[in-house]
Amino acid sequence: MKKSSISIISGLFVLLIAGAIISINLGKMALSPIEVITTLFGQGTADNQLVLFEFRLPRIALAVLVGIGMATSGTVLQGLLRNDLADPGILGISAGSGLVVLTFISVAGVGSLSSSVMLPLLAFIGGLFAAFLIYLFSYRKGKFPSSTRLILTGVAINVGLGAVSLFLTLKLDENQYVFAQKWQAGYLWGDKWIYIAILAPWVLLLFGYVWYKSRTLNTIGMGYEIATGVGVPVNRSFVGLTLAAVAIASGSVALGGSIFFIGLISPHLARKLVGPDHKLLLPTAGIIGGMILLASDTIVRTASFAMGIPAGVIVTIVSVPYFIYLLMRAS
């Protein structure tokens, strides 16, 4: 690893921690740095402990985890498909996960430990179903589907599953409908420690797996034929890494709502900073994804013009111009 790249990653990590500290101090009930420190060490008032441990810390942890998850998934998908426009939201994986999650919530509700465990698993099943549909409709006998065909099919699947989700939301009662609309806009709703305890190992273990497979991703990035020629089991690796990308995105979507573009933008920004080596690219993109979502959520919590708006809306507003730029460059 280059020393300069390690310095960049370390610097970004410091910025992420600094952003988290700033976010802790901001909100309707302002906490000074001294109050935060004393509360962390158990010396704060009851109100300060409530605000810090029950509201802000889990919300910050959720934003960072979801940002890391979506950025990691996007990085893996771009590497596998060798296409800079690959993203779990655009490909329809988020839509598949969301459809199953919304169905479960409308029937069973949430809040219990069993639902906390079930949500990431159900979201994974939904994301896997979407990925299966993408491959099924892209498949041509004797040929591996091109990345362009996979992405265009994914866009169509995304629209179709989104329409089904919209149909289901119209059948919900008023409270469920409001929740569904917020979720589809990227509402970080799973900000309870019970959900964080499920999501954290899910995201971190899957991140560890794909980072371990960095060399495989690098080789596949040179082309499927070249990867096969140097002894990489392309089909098996493709399936394993795709499952990991779907799983990490699905778990993030289950508790963080339908977040678009983080999985698209973060790898691009990371690539400009540390290059294409996935051993460096994955942690850099993950940290950037965490920073983007944390900043967006801090804005919707503290800025008067954004109060009540899901964090995903802010992410989309900021990311769309860059997405248009990528489309123009790709064309």
C-alpha positions as a printed NumPy array, in Angstrom:
array([[  0.   ,   0.   ,   0.   ],
       [  1.186,   3.497,  -0.795],
       [  1.92 ,   5.673,   2.207],
       [  0.062,   8.569,   0.593],
       [ -3.077,   6.447,   0.195],
       [ -2.9  ,   5.282,   3.808],
       [ -2.565,   8.919,   4.866],
       [ -5.646,   9.81 ,   2.819],
       [ -7.676,   7.002,   4.379],
       [ -6.499,   7.997,   7.862],
       [ -7.379,  11.624,   7.177],
       [-10.861,  10.694,   5.958],
       [-11.405,   8.552,   9.043],
       [-10.428,  11.479,  11.266],
       [-12.884,  13.684,   9.349],
       [-15.615,  11.091,   9.874],
       [-14.966,  11.035,  13.635],
       [-14.901,  14.841,  13.688],
       [-18.201,  14.92 ,  11.799],
       [-19.728,  12.532,  14.316],
       [-18.552,  14.715,  17.215],
       [-20.017,  17.82 ,  15.564],
       [-23.28 ,  15.992,  14.902],
       [-23.483,  14.957,  18.577],
       [-23.312,  18.609,  19.618],
       [-25.997,  19.8  ,  17.207],
       [-29.762,  19.467,  17.503],
       [-32.881,  20.996,  19.01 ],
       [-31.291,  20.544,  22.427],
       [-27.723,  21.796,  22.04 ],
       [-25.013,  20.031,  24.035],
       [-21.651,  21.658,  24.607],
       [-18.503,  19.55 ,  24.112],
       [-17.984,  19.457,  27.885],
       [-21.559,  18.234,  28.425],
       [-21.033,  15.523,  25.829],
       [-17.805,  14.355,  27.474],
       [-19.262,  14.317,  30.986],
       [-22.371,  12.492,  29.744],
       [-20.27 ,   9.88 ,  27.953],
       [-18.512,   9.18 ,  31.247],
       [-21.819,   8.892,  33.115],
       [-21.738,  12.278,  34.822],
       [-24.344,  14.109,  32.731],
       [-27.904,  15.021,  33.639],
       [-30.774,  12.656,  32.94 ],
       [-31.902,  14.824,  30.014],
       [-28.419,  14.859,  28.514],
       [-28.122,  11.083,  28.858],
       [-31.494,  10.616,  27.174],
       [-30.603,  12.883,  24.261],
       [-27.118,  11.439,  23.789],
       [-27.633,   7.708,  24.3  ],
       [-31.198,   7.245,  23.073],
       [-31.386,   9.702,  20.195],
       [-28.127,  11.042,  18.805],
       [-25.573,   8.245,  19.159],
       [-27.76 ,   5.496,  17.643],
       [-28.813,   7.852,  14.842],
       [-25.19 ,   8.716,  14.075],
       [-24.18 ,   5.04 ,  14.204],
       [-27.023,   4.129,  11.843],
       [-26.125,   6.861,   9.332],
       [-22.465,   5.807,   9.27 ],
       [-23.259,   2.079,   8.957],
       [-25.814,   2.579,   6.182],
       [-23.436,   4.903,   4.33 ],
       [-20.611,   2.368,   4.597],
       [-22.922,  -0.45 ,   3.491],
       [-24.303,   1.294,   0.404],
       [-20.871,   2.595,  -0.634],
       [-19.297,  -0.856,  -0.251],
       [-22.071,  -2.498,  -2.253],
       [-21.722,   0.047,  -5.041],
       [-17.946,  -0.374,  -5.147],
       [-18.24 ,  -4.152,  -5.476],
       [-20.936,  -3.948,  -8.163],
       [-18.921,  -1.44 , -10.193],
       [-15.905,  -3.708,  -9.96 ],
       [-17.815,  -6.843, -10.951],
       [-19.743,  -5.246, -13.818],
       [-16.793,  -3.058, -14.841],
       [-19.23 ,  -0.182, -15.231],
       [-19.014,   3.113, -13.355],
       [-22.82 ,   3.525, -13.326],
       [-23.548,   0.399, -11.283],
       [-25.342,   1.093,  -7.996],
       [-27.665,  -1.022,  -5.812],
       [-30.385,   1.636,  -6.06 ],
       [-30.224,   2.034,  -9.827],
       [-29.99 ,  -1.731, -10.431],
       [-33.201,  -2.421,  -8.504],
       [-31.632,  -4.305,  -5.6  ],
       [-32.823,  -1.657,  -3.148],
       [-36.301,  -1.802,  -4.696],
       [-36.455,  -5.584,  -4.241],
       [-35.347,  -5.31 ,  -0.63 ],
       [-37.779,  -2.49 ,   0.002],
       [-40.715,  -4.384,  -1.436],
       [-40.223,  -7.276,   0.985],
       [-39.521,  -4.984,   3.952],
       [-42.611,  -2.877,   3.32 ],
       [-44.727,  -5.999,   2.985],
       [-43.399,  -7.352,   6.281],
       [-43.879,  -4.067,   8.122],
       [-47.43 ,  -3.663,   6.83 ],
       [-48.34 ,  -7.159,   8.029],
       [-46.307,  -7.65 ,  11.22 ],
       [-45.072,  -4.201,  12.231],
       [-41.664,  -3.659,  13.832],
       [-40.169,  -3.203,  17.253],
       [-39.601,  -6.696,  18.632],
       [-36.309,  -8.554,  18.663],
       [-37.664, -11.098,  16.188],
       [-38.526,  -8.369,  13.682],
       [-35.102,  -6.8  ,  14.185],
       [-33.439, -10.069,  13.203],
       [-35.878, -10.804,  10.391],
       [-35.691,  -7.463,   8.593],
       [-32.128,  -7.759,   7.204],
       [-32.784, -11.386,   6.237],
       [-36.055, -10.546,   4.495],
       [-34.419,  -7.571,   2.795],
       [-31.655,  -9.891,   1.56 ],
       [-34.255, -12.249,   0.097],
       [-35.894,  -9.308,  -1.685],
       [-32.576,  -8.019,  -2.998],
       [-31.613, -11.518,  -4.115],
       [-34.928, -11.855,  -5.939],
       [-34.247,  -8.576,  -7.772],
       [-30.712,  -9.724,  -8.676],
       [-32.133, -13.035,  -9.969],
       [-34.64 , -11.189, -12.169],
       [-31.882,  -8.967, -13.546],
       [-29.744, -11.966, -14.489],
       [-32.741, -13.92 , -15.845],
       [-33.842, -11.176, -18.214],
       [-30.268, -10.367, -19.23 ],
       [-29.222, -13.961, -19.888],
       [-28.312, -15.107, -23.367],
       [-27.459, -18.772, -23.92 ],
       [-23.725, -19.349, -24.147],
       [-22.889, -15.722, -23.363],
       [-22.172, -13.831, -20.168],
       [-24.48 , -10.774, -20.094],
       [-22.747,  -7.486, -20.851],
       [-22.554,  -4.903, -18.073],
       [-24.643,  -2.459, -20.121],
       [-27.38 ,  -5.037, -20.589],
       [-27.348,  -5.902, -16.883],
       [-27.63 ,  -2.241, -15.868],
       [-30.427,  -1.447, -18.332],
       [-32.313,  -4.535, -17.182],
       [-31.73 ,  -3.461, -13.585],
       [-33.216,  -0.036, -14.295],
       [-36.334,  -1.701, -15.742],
       [-36.597,  -4.05 , -12.746],
       [-36.19 ,  -1.067, -10.426],
       [-39.123,   0.72 , -12.066],
       [-41.293,  -2.393, -12.008],
       [-40.644,  -3.259,  -8.368],
       [-41.063,   0.389,  -7.425],
       [-44.508,   0.376,  -9.034],
       [-45.492,  -2.724,  -7.053],
       [-44.257,  -1.063,  -3.84 ],
       [-46.315,   2.035,  -4.644],
       [-49.397,  -0.124,  -5.21 ],
       [-48.876,  -1.764,  -1.816],
       [-48.445,   1.564,  -0.034],
       [-51.835,   2.705,  -1.326],
       [-53.396,  -0.226,   0.537],
       [-51.855,   0.704,   3.891],
       [-53.525,   2.567,   6.704],
       [-52.615,   6.207,   7.33 ],
       [-49.722,   5.602,   9.756],
       [-48.229,   2.813,   7.663],
       [-48.596,   4.913,   4.512],
       [-46.697,   7.844,   6.033],
       [-43.926,   5.497,   7.151],
       [-43.749,   3.847,   3.709],
       [-43.44 ,   7.206,   1.966],
       [-40.647,   8.303,   4.301],
       [-38.873,   4.975,   3.922],
       [-38.95 ,   5.208,   0.126],
       [-37.397,   8.678,   0.368],
       [-34.497,   7.432,   2.516],
       [-35.73 ,   7.775,   6.084],
       [-33.212,   6.52 ,   8.685],
       [-35.863,   4.912,  10.839],
       [-33.941,   2.077,  12.545],
       [-32.197,   4.373,  15.029],
       [-32.549,   2.107,  18.066],
       [-29.738,   0.16 ,  19.662],
       [-31.573,  -3.107,  19.011],
       [-31.332,  -2.44 ,  15.269],
       [-27.746,  -1.183,  15.44 ],
       [-26.743,  -4.416,  17.208],
       [-28.09 ,  -6.377,  14.23 ],
       [-26.844,  -4.109,  11.439],
       [-23.294,  -3.486,  12.705],
       [-22.001,  -7.1  ,  12.484],
       [-23.967,  -7.602,   9.248],
       [-22.221,  -4.665,   7.538],
       [-18.776,  -5.087,   9.083],
       [-18.476,  -8.833,   8.479],
       [-19.581,  -8.513,   4.858],
       [-17.209,  -5.585,   4.386],
       [-14.412,  -7.771,   5.757],
       [-15.28 , -10.502,   3.258],
       [-15.278,  -8.265,   0.177],
       [-12.1  ,  -6.523,   1.343],
       [-10.483,  -9.969,   1.66 ],
       [-11.491, -10.579,  -1.981],
       [ -9.927,  -7.287,  -3.138],
       [ -7.34 ,  -9.023,  -5.292],
       [-10.071, -10.996,  -7.045],
       [-11.995,  -7.787,  -7.736],
       [ -8.851,  -6.187,  -9.137],
       [ -8.283,  -9.123, -11.481],
       [-11.919,  -9.228, -12.667],
       [-11.63 ,  -5.507, -13.369],
       [ -9.046,  -6.294, -16.054],
       [-11.605,  -8.388, -17.924],
       [-13.352, -11.738, -17.473],
       [-11.157, -13.462, -20.048],
       [ -7.945, -12.222, -18.456],
       [ -9.17 , -13.188, -14.985],
       [-10.002, -16.681, -16.224],
       [ -6.625, -16.917, -17.921],
       [ -4.713, -16.19 , -14.696],
       [ -6.662, -18.826, -12.788],
       [ -9.459, -16.822, -11.105],
       [-12.7  , -18.855, -10.845],
       [-14.726, -16.007, -12.364],
       [-18.198, -17.543, -12.15 ],
       [-17.837, -18.649,  -8.538],
       [-16.22 , -15.368,  -7.497],
       [-18.857, -13.368,  -9.356],
       [-21.679, -15.18 ,  -7.557],
       [-20.04 , -14.923,  -4.122],
       [-19.228, -11.221,  -4.415],
       [-22.65 , -10.442,  -5.898],
       [-24.345, -12.166,  -2.959],
       [-22.185, -10.137,  -0.557],
       [-22.991,  -6.877,  -2.365],
       [-26.717,  -7.67 ,  -2.37 ],
       [-26.639,  -8.67 ,   1.304],
       [-24.812,  -5.568,   2.524],
       [-27.062,  -3.249,   0.501],
       [-30.199,  -5.088,   1.623],
       [-29.316,  -4.873,   5.31 ],
       [-28.616,  -1.157,   4.926],
       [-31.854,  -0.542,   3.028],
       [-33.886,  -2.483,   5.594],
       [-33.082,  -0.021,   8.388],
       [-32.017,   3.086,   6.491],
       [-34.673,   3.399,   3.834],
       [-34.173,   3.539,   0.094],
       [-30.942,   5.535,  -0.2  ],
       [-29.931,   6.302,  -3.782],
       [-26.604,   7.394,  -5.271],
       [-24.274,   6.824,  -2.285],
       [-23.262,   3.517,  -3.856],
       [-22.646,   5.364,  -7.118],
       [-20.904,   8.547,  -5.985],
       [-18.682,   7.245,  -3.166],
       [-16.595,   4.839,  -5.315],
       [-15.995,   7.592,  -7.887],
       [-14.755,  10.044,  -5.294],
       [-12.634,   7.326,  -3.669],
       [-11.136,   6.308,  -6.999],
       [ -9.969,   9.866,  -7.59 ],
       [ -8.244,   9.856,  -4.194],
       [ -6.595,   6.412,  -3.976],
       [ -6.882,   4.827,  -7.413],
       [ -8.526,   1.567,  -8.552],
       [ -6.922,  -0.899,  -6.121],
       [ -9.892,  -2.327,  -4.188],
       [ -7.795,  -2.944,  -1.084],
       [ -7.593,   0.855,  -0.783],
       [-10.759,   1.707,  -2.697],
       [-13.194,  -0.21 ,  -0.474],
       [-12.297,   1.43 ,   2.87 ],
       [-12.018,   4.854,   1.234],
       [-15.434,   4.565,  -0.434],
       [-16.962,   3.222,   2.794],
       [-15.712,   6.166,   4.839],
       [-16.881,   8.648,   2.188],
       [-20.308,   6.996,   2.126],
       [-20.532,   7.253,   5.906],
       [-19.513,  10.929,   5.767],
       [-22.085,  11.771,   3.077],
       [-25.009,  10.182,   4.893],
       [-23.927,  11.49 ,   8.296],
       [-23.701,  15.039,   6.917],
       [-27.089,  14.696,   5.21 ],
       [-28.754,  13.377,   8.359],
       [-27.171,  16.123,  10.477],
       [-28.648,  18.7  ,   8.095],
       [-32.173,  17.275,   8.336],
       [-31.902,  17.138,  12.13 ],
       [-30.62 ,  20.665,  12.635],
       [-31.403,  22.956,   9.685],
       [-34.831,  24.606,   9.869],
       [-35.394,  24.37 ,   6.1  ],
       [-34.819,  20.593,   6.147],
       [-36.646,  19.561,   9.327],
       [-38.64 ,  16.375,   8.807],
       [-37.141,  15.634,   5.393],
       [-35.616,  12.143,   5.035],
       [-31.827,  12.171,   4.754],
       [-32.062,  10.351,   1.415],
       [-33.642,  13.445,  -0.144],
       [-30.592,  15.543,   0.74 ],
       [-28.281,  12.844,  -0.637],
       [-30.236,  12.8  ,  -3.902],
       [-30.262,  16.596,  -4.266],
       [-26.494,  16.73 ,  -3.805],
       [-25.74 ,  13.665,  -5.952],
       [-27.958,  14.179,  -9.015],
       [-25.723,  16.845, -10.64 ],
       [-22.718,  14.534, -10.297],
       [-24.76 ,  11.631, -11.682],
       [-25.694,  13.727, -14.73 ],
       [-22.018,  14.57 , -15.181],
       [-21.146,  10.849, -15.112],
       [-23.837,  10.101, -17.705],
       [-22.527,  12.831, -19.998],
       [-18.97 ,  11.568, -19.62 ],
       [-20.045,   7.963, -20.252],
       [-21.866,   8.945, -23.412]])
